[in-house]
């Protein structure tokens, strides 16, 4: 697949056109099919698109959907105080905005104590920002990982309940005010005189409603392993995983698809992935990654550690930017499409389950000079 094929549309257009075609058929049928909540196509697809056609949402319902974007969240993270700030181009960072929630997945090469402290204060800072930026945001979920993208810590906060300045408050105070949190067993074992329990409240969840996969059991066999917060197995890709409820603790994703947690070597598959932005002058790079069986194209992209901007939709994860190269940056139809073994699927990247040996290519297309 070549990046210079200008006749192709970014991956989000095809499912949208399919939905439009269904809508036209319904309208053409003279209203023979009622699209009430829980009935007909609306009940089958569970799509906000069809429910909105059937009945205009009440003002109170409309207010429940966040208006902030992934770019807004990235900007807020970049403005956090001191060493809490995270650049939008930071390796492995994944941000998801879906419905009334924000999810952030971020890996760090540091000891568990430092990772938990910074993650808690970053989550608090982001929650403070969300409370002011968009009252519709009712939860901020932070998933902290080690350098191998194994989930060490997951924290959920209600922005309305966060009042302390993230730069001054302790992790213990933040956890005490959290909706819920979980700390991996090895990470917790490595903490000295912890001022908080290993878990409390409701388990933080992914956009698809499944729990963030955090291994609570202690698995490290020596102190060195525990000090790094390591856990057996890997949750798979990065934020892609989380938002979708997928294998990466952000497990993916946003209206996601697959969901597996840790696994043994026998449970892993290996795939190749190429990100090609050469049509826009960004070059191309390739990698081979190992993922838990059942992982998706989105999980594989996150596993590479490249920065991703993505959001949830009725169809699954929608990737708007990779490595800082965003849709519509080089023309109104420019954006990212993906193929698997040379074929462009008609489903979202978070809905395509991979097999061992698959070859994935993400290509930036429809570039206008």
mmCIF file of C-alpha atoms in Angstrom:
data_model
loop_
_atom_site.group_PDB
_atom_site.id
_atom_site.type_symbol
_atom_site.label_atom_id
_atom_site.label_comp_id
_atom_site.label_asym_id
_atom_site.label_seq_id
_atom_site.Cartn_x
_atom_site.Cartn_y
_atom_site.Cartn_z
ATOM 1 C CA UNK A 1 0.000 0.000 0.000
ATOM 2 C CA UNK A 2 1.425 3.373 -0.992
ATOM 3 C CA UNK A 3 1.037 6.690 0.770
ATOM 4 C CA UNK A 4 0.627 8.545 -2.541
ATOM 5 C CA UNK A 5 -2.734 7.058 -3.439
ATOM 6 C CA UNK A 6 -4.863 10.183 -3.205
ATOM 7 C CA UNK A 7 -8.173 8.472 -3.897
ATOM 8 C CA UNK A 8 -8.453 6.829 -0.510
ATOM 9 C CA UNK A 9 -10.282 8.175 2.506
ATOM 10 C CA UNK A 10 -9.067 8.115 6.117
ATOM 11 C CA UNK A 11 -10.281 5.089 8.113
ATOM 12 C CA UNK A 12 -13.045 6.999 9.890
ATOM 13 C CA UNK A 13 -14.958 7.884 6.734
ATOM 14 C CA UNK A 14 -16.026 4.382 5.648
ATOM 15 C CA UNK A 15 -17.985 3.433 8.769
ATOM 16 C CA UNK A 16 -19.587 6.891 8.775
ATOM 17 C CA UNK A 17 -20.756 6.444 5.165
ATOM 18 C CA UNK A 18 -22.124 3.020 6.032
ATOM 19 C CA UNK A 19 -24.156 4.530 8.872
ATOM 20 C CA UNK A 20 -25.463 7.246 6.536
ATOM 21 C CA UNK A 21 -26.547 4.631 4.010
ATOM 22 C CA UNK A 22 -28.528 2.765 6.675
ATOM 23 C CA UNK A 23 -30.149 6.022 7.747
ATOM 24 C CA UNK A 24 -31.223 6.832 4.177
ATOM 25 C CA UNK A 25 -32.766 3.385 3.816
ATOM 26 C CA UNK A 26 -34.742 3.917 7.010
ATOM 27 C CA UNK A 27 -35.978 7.325 5.876
ATOM 28 C CA UNK A 28 -36.886 5.936 2.467
ATOM 29 C CA UNK A 29 -39.014 3.278 4.080
ATOM 30 C CA UNK A 30 -41.492 5.931 5.136
ATOM 31 C CA UNK A 31 -40.901 5.456 8.818
ATOM 32 C CA UNK A 32 -41.796 1.773 8.711
ATOM 33 C CA UNK A 33 -38.952 1.069 11.178
ATOM 34 C CA UNK A 34 -39.139 2.921 14.471
ATOM 35 C CA UNK A 35 -35.770 3.955 15.859
ATOM 36 C CA UNK A 36 -36.797 4.360 19.479
ATOM 37 C CA UNK A 37 -34.368 3.687 22.286
ATOM 38 C CA UNK A 38 -33.974 -0.060 22.675
ATOM 39 C CA UNK A 39 -35.942 -0.829 19.503
ATOM 40 C CA UNK A 40 -35.014 -1.804 15.954
ATOM 41 C CA UNK A 41 -31.614 -0.689 14.739
ATOM 42 C CA UNK A 42 -31.077 1.576 17.708
ATOM 43 C CA UNK A 43 -31.323 -1.333 20.113
ATOM 44 C CA UNK A 44 -29.195 -3.601 17.922
ATOM 45 C CA UNK A 45 -26.327 -1.204 17.298
ATOM 46 C CA UNK A 46 -26.479 0.784 20.522
ATOM 47 C CA UNK A 47 -25.438 3.788 18.450
ATOM 48 C CA UNK A 48 -25.978 7.352 19.587
ATOM 49 C CA UNK A 49 -26.314 8.263 15.926
ATOM 50 C CA UNK A 50 -29.570 6.347 15.474
ATOM 51 C CA UNK A 51 -30.996 7.332 18.828
ATOM 52 C CA UNK A 52 -30.379 10.970 18.031
ATOM 53 C CA UNK A 53 -32.251 10.640 14.726
ATOM 54 C CA UNK A 54 -35.230 9.153 16.516
ATOM 55 C CA UNK A 55 -35.422 11.706 19.289
ATOM 56 C CA UNK A 56 -33.598 14.924 20.021
ATOM 57 C CA UNK A 57 -31.659 14.560 23.272
ATOM 58 C CA UNK A 58 -32.839 16.553 26.228
ATOM 59 C CA UNK A 59 -30.598 19.416 27.303
ATOM 60 C CA UNK A 60 -29.604 17.526 30.446
ATOM 61 C CA UNK A 61 -28.578 14.461 28.417
ATOM 62 C CA UNK A 62 -26.580 16.518 25.928
ATOM 63 C CA UNK A 63 -24.569 17.984 28.805
ATOM 64 C CA UNK A 64 -23.303 14.521 29.720
ATOM 65 C CA UNK A 65 -21.001 14.315 26.706
ATOM 66 C CA UNK A 66 -17.588 15.919 27.025
ATOM 67 C CA UNK A 67 -16.659 18.655 24.581
ATOM 68 C CA UNK A 68 -12.931 18.704 25.321
ATOM 69 C CA UNK A 69 -10.665 16.999 22.791
ATOM 70 C CA UNK A 70 -7.580 14.825 23.042
ATOM 71 C CA UNK A 71 -5.551 17.853 21.996
ATOM 72 C CA UNK A 72 -7.032 19.834 24.907
ATOM 73 C CA UNK A 73 -6.006 17.085 27.314
ATOM 74 C CA UNK A 74 -2.498 16.974 25.870
ATOM 75 C CA UNK A 75 -2.239 20.734 26.303
ATOM 76 C CA UNK A 76 -3.349 20.479 29.918
ATOM 77 C CA UNK A 77 -0.725 17.801 30.629
ATOM 78 C CA UNK A 78 1.973 19.975 29.108
ATOM 79 C CA UNK A 79 0.983 22.799 31.479
ATOM 80 C CA UNK A 80 1.192 20.761 34.691
ATOM 81 C CA UNK A 81 3.664 22.259 37.179
ATOM 82 C CA UNK A 82 7.347 21.342 37.319
ATOM 83 C CA UNK A 83 8.343 17.748 36.685
ATOM 84 C CA UNK A 84 4.689 16.704 36.386
ATOM 85 C CA UNK A 85 4.408 18.221 32.904
ATOM 86 C CA UNK A 86 4.251 15.774 29.972
ATOM 87 C CA UNK A 87 4.925 16.794 26.384
ATOM 88 C CA UNK A 88 2.337 15.734 23.770
ATOM 89 C CA UNK A 89 5.219 13.985 21.982
ATOM 90 C CA UNK A 90 6.349 12.012 25.036
ATOM 91 C CA UNK A 91 7.063 8.373 24.229
ATOM 92 C CA UNK A 92 4.207 6.016 25.032
ATOM 93 C CA UNK A 93 1.661 8.628 26.161
ATOM 94 C CA UNK A 94 -1.913 7.854 25.147
ATOM 95 C CA UNK A 95 -4.924 10.038 25.838
ATOM 96 C CA UNK A 96 -8.556 9.099 25.281
ATOM 97 C CA UNK A 97 -11.702 11.191 25.605
ATOM 98 C CA UNK A 98 -14.882 9.151 25.499
ATOM 99 C CA UNK A 99 -18.347 10.111 26.692
ATOM 100 C CA UNK A 100 -17.912 11.799 30.078
ATOM 101 C CA UNK A 101 -14.433 10.495 30.831
ATOM 102 C CA UNK A 102 -10.741 11.083 30.195
ATOM 103 C CA UNK A 103 -8.188 8.258 30.204
ATOM 104 C CA UNK A 104 -4.412 8.684 30.200
ATOM 105 C CA UNK A 105 -1.884 5.862 29.947
ATOM 106 C CA UNK A 106 1.769 6.680 30.492
ATOM 107 C CA UNK A 107 4.869 4.486 30.968
ATOM 108 C CA UNK A 108 7.842 5.621 33.048
ATOM 109 C CA UNK A 109 11.272 4.134 33.702
ATOM 110 C CA UNK A 110 11.402 4.808 37.443
ATOM 111 C CA UNK A 111 10.926 2.995 40.728
ATOM 112 C CA UNK A 112 7.365 2.224 41.763
ATOM 113 C CA UNK A 113 7.254 4.827 44.540
ATOM 114 C CA UNK A 114 8.154 7.663 42.165
ATOM 115 C CA UNK A 115 5.772 6.395 39.479
ATOM 116 C CA UNK A 116 2.819 6.231 41.883
ATOM 117 C CA UNK A 117 3.577 9.642 43.385
ATOM 118 C CA UNK A 118 3.847 11.416 40.045
ATOM 119 C CA UNK A 119 0.899 9.558 38.526
ATOM 120 C CA UNK A 120 -1.379 10.496 41.427
ATOM 121 C CA UNK A 121 -0.391 14.155 41.314
ATOM 122 C CA UNK A 122 -0.674 14.302 37.528
ATOM 123 C CA UNK A 123 -4.137 12.762 37.704
ATOM 124 C CA UNK A 124 -5.145 15.321 40.330
ATOM 125 C CA UNK A 125 -3.806 18.172 38.233
ATOM 126 C CA UNK A 126 -5.652 16.931 35.168
ATOM 127 C CA UNK A 127 -8.841 16.487 37.193
ATOM 128 C CA UNK A 128 -8.566 20.073 38.437
ATOM 129 C CA UNK A 129 -8.218 21.269 34.873
ATOM 130 C CA UNK A 130 -11.151 19.120 33.710
ATOM 131 C CA UNK A 131 -13.429 20.508 36.429
ATOM 132 C CA UNK A 132 -12.901 23.994 35.021
ATOM 133 C CA UNK A 133 -12.653 23.138 31.323
ATOM 134 C CA UNK A 134 -15.723 20.920 30.995
ATOM 135 C CA UNK A 135 -18.303 20.193 33.718
ATOM 136 C CA UNK A 136 -19.428 17.151 31.700
ATOM 137 C CA UNK A 137 -16.233 15.297 32.646
ATOM 138 C CA UNK A 138 -17.151 13.136 35.631
ATOM 139 C CA UNK A 139 -14.085 10.879 35.770
ATOM 140 C CA UNK A 140 -10.382 11.064 35.083
ATOM 141 C CA UNK A 141 -8.578 7.726 34.943
ATOM 142 C CA UNK A 142 -4.798 7.482 35.025
ATOM 143 C CA UNK A 143 -2.949 4.262 34.188
ATOM 144 C CA UNK A 144 0.731 4.266 35.129
ATOM 145 C CA UNK A 145 3.020 1.653 33.608
ATOM 146 C CA UNK A 146 6.630 0.626 33.860
ATOM 147 C CA UNK A 147 8.979 0.870 30.879
ATOM 148 C CA UNK A 148 7.740 -2.507 29.662
ATOM 149 C CA UNK A 149 4.149 -1.214 29.588
ATOM 150 C CA UNK A 150 2.976 -3.391 32.470
ATOM 151 C CA UNK A 151 0.320 -1.632 34.544
ATOM 152 C CA UNK A 152 1.668 -0.615 37.950
ATOM 153 C CA UNK A 153 -1.091 1.661 39.133
ATOM 154 C CA UNK A 154 -4.594 2.718 38.070
ATOM 155 C CA UNK A 155 -6.459 5.624 39.639
ATOM 156 C CA UNK A 156 -9.921 7.094 39.032
ATOM 157 C CA UNK A 157 -10.860 10.584 40.222
ATOM 158 C CA UNK A 158 -14.041 12.637 40.168
ATOM 159 C CA UNK A 159 -12.948 16.136 39.090
ATOM 160 C CA UNK A 160 -15.607 17.714 41.293
ATOM 161 C CA UNK A 161 -14.028 16.109 44.368
ATOM 162 C CA UNK A 162 -10.451 17.264 43.703
ATOM 163 C CA UNK A 163 -9.716 20.568 45.377
ATOM 164 C CA UNK A 164 -6.023 20.419 46.339
ATOM 165 C CA UNK A 165 -3.213 21.806 44.224
ATOM 166 C CA UNK A 166 -1.494 18.860 42.538
ATOM 167 C CA UNK A 167 1.914 20.439 43.084
ATOM 168 C CA UNK A 168 1.502 20.509 46.871
ATOM 169 C CA UNK A 169 -0.682 17.551 47.822
ATOM 170 C CA UNK A 170 0.657 14.100 48.670
ATOM 171 C CA UNK A 171 -0.173 10.894 46.837
ATOM 172 C CA UNK A 172 -1.791 9.561 50.025
ATOM 173 C CA UNK A 173 -4.215 12.498 50.151
ATOM 174 C CA UNK A 174 -5.108 12.067 46.493
ATOM 175 C CA UNK A 175 -5.742 8.345 46.899
ATOM 176 C CA UNK A 176 -7.923 9.038 49.927
ATOM 177 C CA UNK A 177 -10.165 11.217 47.747
ATOM 178 C CA UNK A 178 -10.179 8.849 44.760
ATOM 179 C CA UNK A 179 -13.215 7.052 43.442
ATOM 180 C CA UNK A 180 -10.986 3.987 43.421
ATOM 181 C CA UNK A 181 -7.451 2.783 42.736
ATOM 182 C CA UNK A 182 -5.383 -0.372 42.347
ATOM 183 C CA UNK A 183 -1.616 -0.906 42.797
ATOM 184 C CA UNK A 184 0.167 -3.922 41.324
ATOM 185 C CA UNK A 185 1.381 -6.413 43.921
ATOM 186 C CA UNK A 186 5.079 -6.117 43.129
ATOM 187 C CA UNK A 187 4.897 -2.331 43.025
ATOM 188 C CA UNK A 188 3.131 -2.177 46.390
ATOM 189 C CA UNK A 189 5.601 -4.600 47.966
ATOM 190 C CA UNK A 190 8.463 -2.319 46.987
ATOM 191 C CA UNK A 191 7.048 0.710 48.836
ATOM 192 C CA UNK A 192 8.570 1.648 52.193
ATOM 193 C CA UNK A 193 6.051 2.261 54.985
ATOM 194 C CA UNK A 194 3.206 3.034 52.626
ATOM 195 C CA UNK A 195 0.629 5.490 53.940
ATOM 196 C CA UNK A 196 -2.147 3.887 51.893
ATOM 197 C CA UNK A 197 -3.626 0.490 51.150
ATOM 198 C CA UNK A 198 -2.912 -1.472 47.979
ATOM 199 C CA UNK A 199 -6.470 -0.958 46.747
ATOM 200 C CA UNK A 200 -9.552 0.991 47.699
ATOM 201 C CA UNK A 201 -12.910 1.949 46.257
ATOM 202 C CA UNK A 202 -14.254 0.791 42.912
ATOM 203 C CA UNK A 203 -11.782 -0.664 40.437
ATOM 204 C CA UNK A 204 -10.888 1.906 37.755
ATOM 205 C CA UNK A 205 -12.524 0.969 34.478
ATOM 206 C CA UNK A 206 -11.798 1.358 30.785
ATOM 207 C CA UNK A 207 -14.106 3.150 28.363
ATOM 208 C CA UNK A 208 -15.809 -0.133 27.538
ATOM 209 C CA UNK A 209 -16.642 -0.669 31.210
ATOM 210 C CA UNK A 210 -14.138 -3.453 31.901
ATOM 211 C CA UNK A 211 -11.661 -3.137 34.751
ATOM 212 C CA UNK A 212 -8.171 -1.824 34.113
ATOM 213 C CA UNK A 213 -6.017 -4.981 34.316
ATOM 214 C CA UNK A 214 -3.711 -4.528 37.310
ATOM 215 C CA UNK A 215 -2.028 -7.646 38.728
ATOM 216 C CA UNK A 216 -2.639 -7.443 42.473
ATOM 217 C CA UNK A 217 -0.720 -10.589 43.367
ATOM 218 C CA UNK A 218 2.977 -10.304 44.173
ATOM 219 C CA UNK A 219 4.969 -12.226 41.577
ATOM 220 C CA UNK A 220 8.551 -10.928 41.797
ATOM 221 C CA UNK A 221 11.026 -13.458 43.194
ATOM 222 C CA UNK A 222 13.577 -11.023 44.529
ATOM 223 C CA UNK A 223 13.811 -7.507 45.851
ATOM 224 C CA UNK A 224 15.298 -6.083 42.671
ATOM 225 C CA UNK A 225 12.266 -7.146 40.669
ATOM 226 C CA UNK A 226 9.879 -5.785 43.255
ATOM 227 C CA UNK A 227 11.694 -2.465 43.415
ATOM 228 C CA UNK A 228 10.987 -1.976 39.748
ATOM 229 C CA UNK A 229 7.340 -2.743 40.287
ATOM 230 C CA UNK A 230 7.541 -5.548 37.776
ATOM 231 C CA UNK A 231 4.740 -8.042 37.364
ATOM 232 C CA UNK A 232 4.612 -11.319 35.578
ATOM 233 C CA UNK A 233 3.339 -11.083 32.055
ATOM 234 C CA UNK A 234 2.441 -7.906 30.252
ATOM 235 C CA UNK A 235 -0.811 -6.175 29.692
ATOM 236 C CA UNK A 236 0.052 -5.688 26.077
ATOM 237 C CA UNK A 237 -0.005 -2.441 24.141
ATOM 238 C CA UNK A 238 -0.231 0.982 25.582
ATOM 239 C CA UNK A 239 -3.106 3.277 25.901
ATOM 240 C CA UNK A 240 -4.637 1.740 22.991
ATOM 241 C CA UNK A 241 -5.197 -1.086 25.278
ATOM 242 C CA UNK A 242 -6.576 0.933 28.043
ATOM 243 C CA UNK A 243 -9.249 2.784 26.392
ATOM 244 C CA UNK A 244 -10.492 -0.150 24.474
ATOM 245 C CA UNK A 245 -10.384 -2.461 27.384
ATOM 246 C CA UNK A 246 -7.758 -4.244 25.462
ATOM 247 C CA UNK A 247 -4.537 -5.876 26.390
ATOM 248 C CA UNK A 248 -2.677 -2.678 27.061
ATOM 249 C CA UNK A 249 -3.766 -1.325 30.251
ATOM 250 C CA UNK A 250 -5.420 1.516 28.603
ATOM 251 C CA UNK A 251 -6.458 -2.006 27.305
ATOM 252 C CA UNK A 252 -7.979 -0.289 25.013
ATOM 253 C CA UNK A 253 -9.928 1.891 24.315
ATOM 254 C CA UNK A 254 -12.558 3.818 23.654
ATOM 255 C CA UNK A 255 -15.517 1.855 22.801
ATOM 256 C CA UNK A 256 -13.099 -0.907 22.465
ATOM 257 C CA UNK A 257 -12.945 -4.379 21.490
ATOM 258 C CA UNK A 258 -10.721 -7.045 22.820
ATOM 259 C CA UNK A 259 -9.749 -7.510 26.416
ATOM 260 C CA UNK A 260 -6.972 -9.674 27.695
ATOM 261 C CA UNK A 261 -4.682 -9.074 30.600
ATOM 262 C CA UNK A 262 -1.356 -10.674 31.232
ATOM 263 C CA UNK A 263 -0.200 -13.836 29.554
ATOM 264 C CA UNK A 264 2.598 -16.306 29.243
ATOM 265 C CA UNK A 265 4.881 -16.553 26.258
ATOM 266 C CA UNK A 266 2.581 -19.193 24.793
ATOM 267 C CA UNK A 267 -0.245 -16.641 24.833
ATOM 268 C CA UNK A 268 1.699 -14.049 22.827
ATOM 269 C CA UNK A 269 1.604 -13.324 19.116
ATOM 270 C CA UNK A 270 4.163 -11.375 17.100
ATOM 271 C CA UNK A 271 3.190 -8.913 14.363
ATOM 272 C CA UNK A 272 4.989 -6.305 12.300
ATOM 273 C CA UNK A 273 3.842 -2.706 12.106
ATOM 274 C CA UNK A 274 4.869 0.167 9.860
ATOM 275 C CA UNK A 275 3.916 3.826 10.270
ATOM 276 C CA UNK A 276 4.347 5.651 6.968
ATOM 277 C CA UNK A 277 4.024 9.424 6.938
ATOM 278 C CA UNK A 278 6.323 9.908 3.965
ATOM 279 C CA UNK A 279 3.613 11.498 1.830
ATOM 280 C CA UNK A 280 3.672 14.404 4.276
ATOM 281 C CA UNK A 281 7.455 14.395 4.624
ATOM 282 C CA UNK A 282 7.432 12.607 7.985
ATOM 283 C CA UNK A 283 9.260 9.471 6.852
ATOM 284 C CA UNK A 284 8.428 5.885 7.748
ATOM 285 C CA UNK A 285 9.440 3.460 10.479
ATOM 286 C CA UNK A 286 8.785 -0.206 11.195
ATOM 287 C CA UNK A 287 8.818 -2.426 14.260
ATOM 288 C CA UNK A 288 7.995 -5.938 15.375
ATOM 289 C CA UNK A 289 5.954 -6.230 18.563
ATOM 290 C CA UNK A 290 4.692 -9.085 20.731
ATOM 291 C CA UNK A 291 1.162 -8.859 22.091
ATOM 292 C CA UNK A 292 -1.300 -10.990 23.984
ATOM 293 C CA UNK A 293 -3.467 -13.185 21.793
ATOM 294 C CA UNK A 294 -6.698 -11.347 21.008
ATOM 295 C CA UNK A 295 -5.019 -7.953 20.696
ATOM 296 C CA UNK A 296 -6.129 -5.463 18.074
ATOM 297 C CA UNK A 297 -4.513 -3.226 15.476
ATOM 298 C CA UNK A 298 -4.915 -0.361 17.909
ATOM 299 C CA UNK A 299 -3.143 -2.310 20.641
ATOM 300 C CA UNK A 300 -0.217 -2.980 18.295
ATOM 301 C CA UNK A 301 0.099 0.701 17.428
ATOM 302 C CA UNK A 302 0.156 1.650 21.108
ATOM 303 C CA UNK A 303 2.690 -1.073 21.858
ATOM 304 C CA UNK A 304 5.244 0.673 19.651
ATOM 305 C CA UNK A 305 5.368 3.551 22.126
ATOM 306 C CA UNK A 306 4.765 6.199 19.467
ATOM 307 C CA UNK A 307 2.574 9.124 20.533
ATOM 308 C CA UNK A 308 -1.067 8.726 19.507
ATOM 309 C CA UNK A 309 -4.098 11.000 19.559
ATOM 310 C CA UNK A 310 -7.270 8.927 19.608
ATOM 311 C CA UNK A 311 -10.886 9.186 20.652
ATOM 312 C CA UNK A 312 -13.790 6.816 21.009
ATOM 313 C CA UNK A 313 -16.718 6.656 18.619
ATOM 314 C CA UNK A 314 -19.745 4.460 18.034
ATOM 315 C CA UNK A 315 -17.557 2.329 15.768
ATOM 316 C CA UNK A 316 -14.497 1.987 17.990
ATOM 317 C CA UNK A 317 -11.203 3.824 18.321
ATOM 318 C CA UNK A 318 -10.526 6.671 15.916
ATOM 319 C CA UNK A 319 -6.853 7.615 15.482
ATOM 320 C CA UNK A 320 -6.490 11.261 14.512
ATOM 321 C CA UNK A 321 -2.726 11.673 14.879
ATOM 322 C CA UNK A 322 0.373 9.486 15.042
ATOM 323 C CA UNK A 323 3.785 10.788 16.009
ATOM 324 C CA UNK A 324 2.485 14.356 15.957
ATOM 325 C CA UNK A 325 1.216 14.111 12.363
ATOM 326 C CA UNK A 326 -2.499 14.890 12.538
ATOM 327 C CA UNK A 327 -5.477 14.503 10.243
ATOM 328 C CA UNK A 328 -6.374 17.492 8.047
ATOM 329 C CA UNK A 329 -2.879 18.880 8.643
ATOM 330 C CA UNK A 330 -2.103 18.529 4.936
ATOM 331 C CA UNK A 331 -5.495 19.045 3.359
ATOM 332 C CA UNK A 332 -9.156 18.596 4.364
ATOM 333 C CA UNK A 333 -9.143 14.873 3.511
ATOM 334 C CA UNK A 334 -5.693 14.019 4.791
ATOM 335 C CA UNK A 335 -5.428 11.476 7.583
ATOM 336 C CA UNK A 336 -4.433 7.974 8.616
ATOM 337 C CA UNK A 337 -5.618 4.674 7.147
ATOM 338 C CA UNK A 338 -4.476 1.202 8.102
ATOM 339 C CA UNK A 339 -4.147 -2.098 6.298
ATOM 340 C CA UNK A 340 -3.522 -5.634 7.477
ATOM 341 C CA UNK A 341 -1.672 -7.934 5.085
ATOM 342 C CA UNK A 342 -2.301 -5.457 2.280
ATOM 343 C CA UNK A 343 -6.058 -5.178 2.796
ATOM 344 C CA UNK A 344 -7.842 -2.176 4.303
ATOM 345 C CA UNK A 345 -10.539 -3.542 6.657
ATOM 346 C CA UNK A 346 -13.944 -1.895 6.890
ATOM 347 C CA UNK A 347 -13.885 -1.891 10.710
ATOM 348 C CA UNK A 348 -12.193 0.327 13.266
ATOM 349 C CA UNK A 349 -8.632 -0.440 14.297
ATOM 350 C CA UNK A 350 -9.827 -1.354 17.778
ATOM 351 C CA UNK A 351 -12.269 -3.897 16.337
ATOM 352 C CA UNK A 352 -9.775 -5.818 14.185
ATOM 353 C CA UNK A 353 -8.310 -8.784 16.073
ATOM 354 C CA UNK A 354 -4.804 -9.721 15.003
ATOM 355 C CA UNK A 355 -3.292 -13.107 14.244
ATOM 356 C CA UNK A 356 0.331 -14.150 14.597
ATOM 357 C CA UNK A 357 2.458 -12.936 11.687
ATOM 358 C CA UNK A 358 0.092 -10.186 10.559
ATOM 359 C CA UNK A 359 1.638 -7.183 8.832
ATOM 360 C CA UNK A 360 0.072 -3.823 9.721
ATOM 361 C CA UNK A 361 0.706 -0.597 7.839
ATOM 362 C CA UNK A 362 -0.564 2.821 8.911
ATOM 363 C CA UNK A 363 -0.325 5.294 6.039
ATOM 364 C CA UNK A 364 -0.955 9.041 5.918
ATOM 365 C CA UNK A 365 -2.989 9.709 2.773
ATOM 366 C CA UNK A 366 -4.716 12.404 0.690
ATOM 367 C CA UNK A 367 -1.929 14.929 1.107
ATOM 368 C CA UNK A 368 -2.422 18.221 -0.731
ATOM 369 C CA UNK A 369 0.643 20.205 -1.687
#
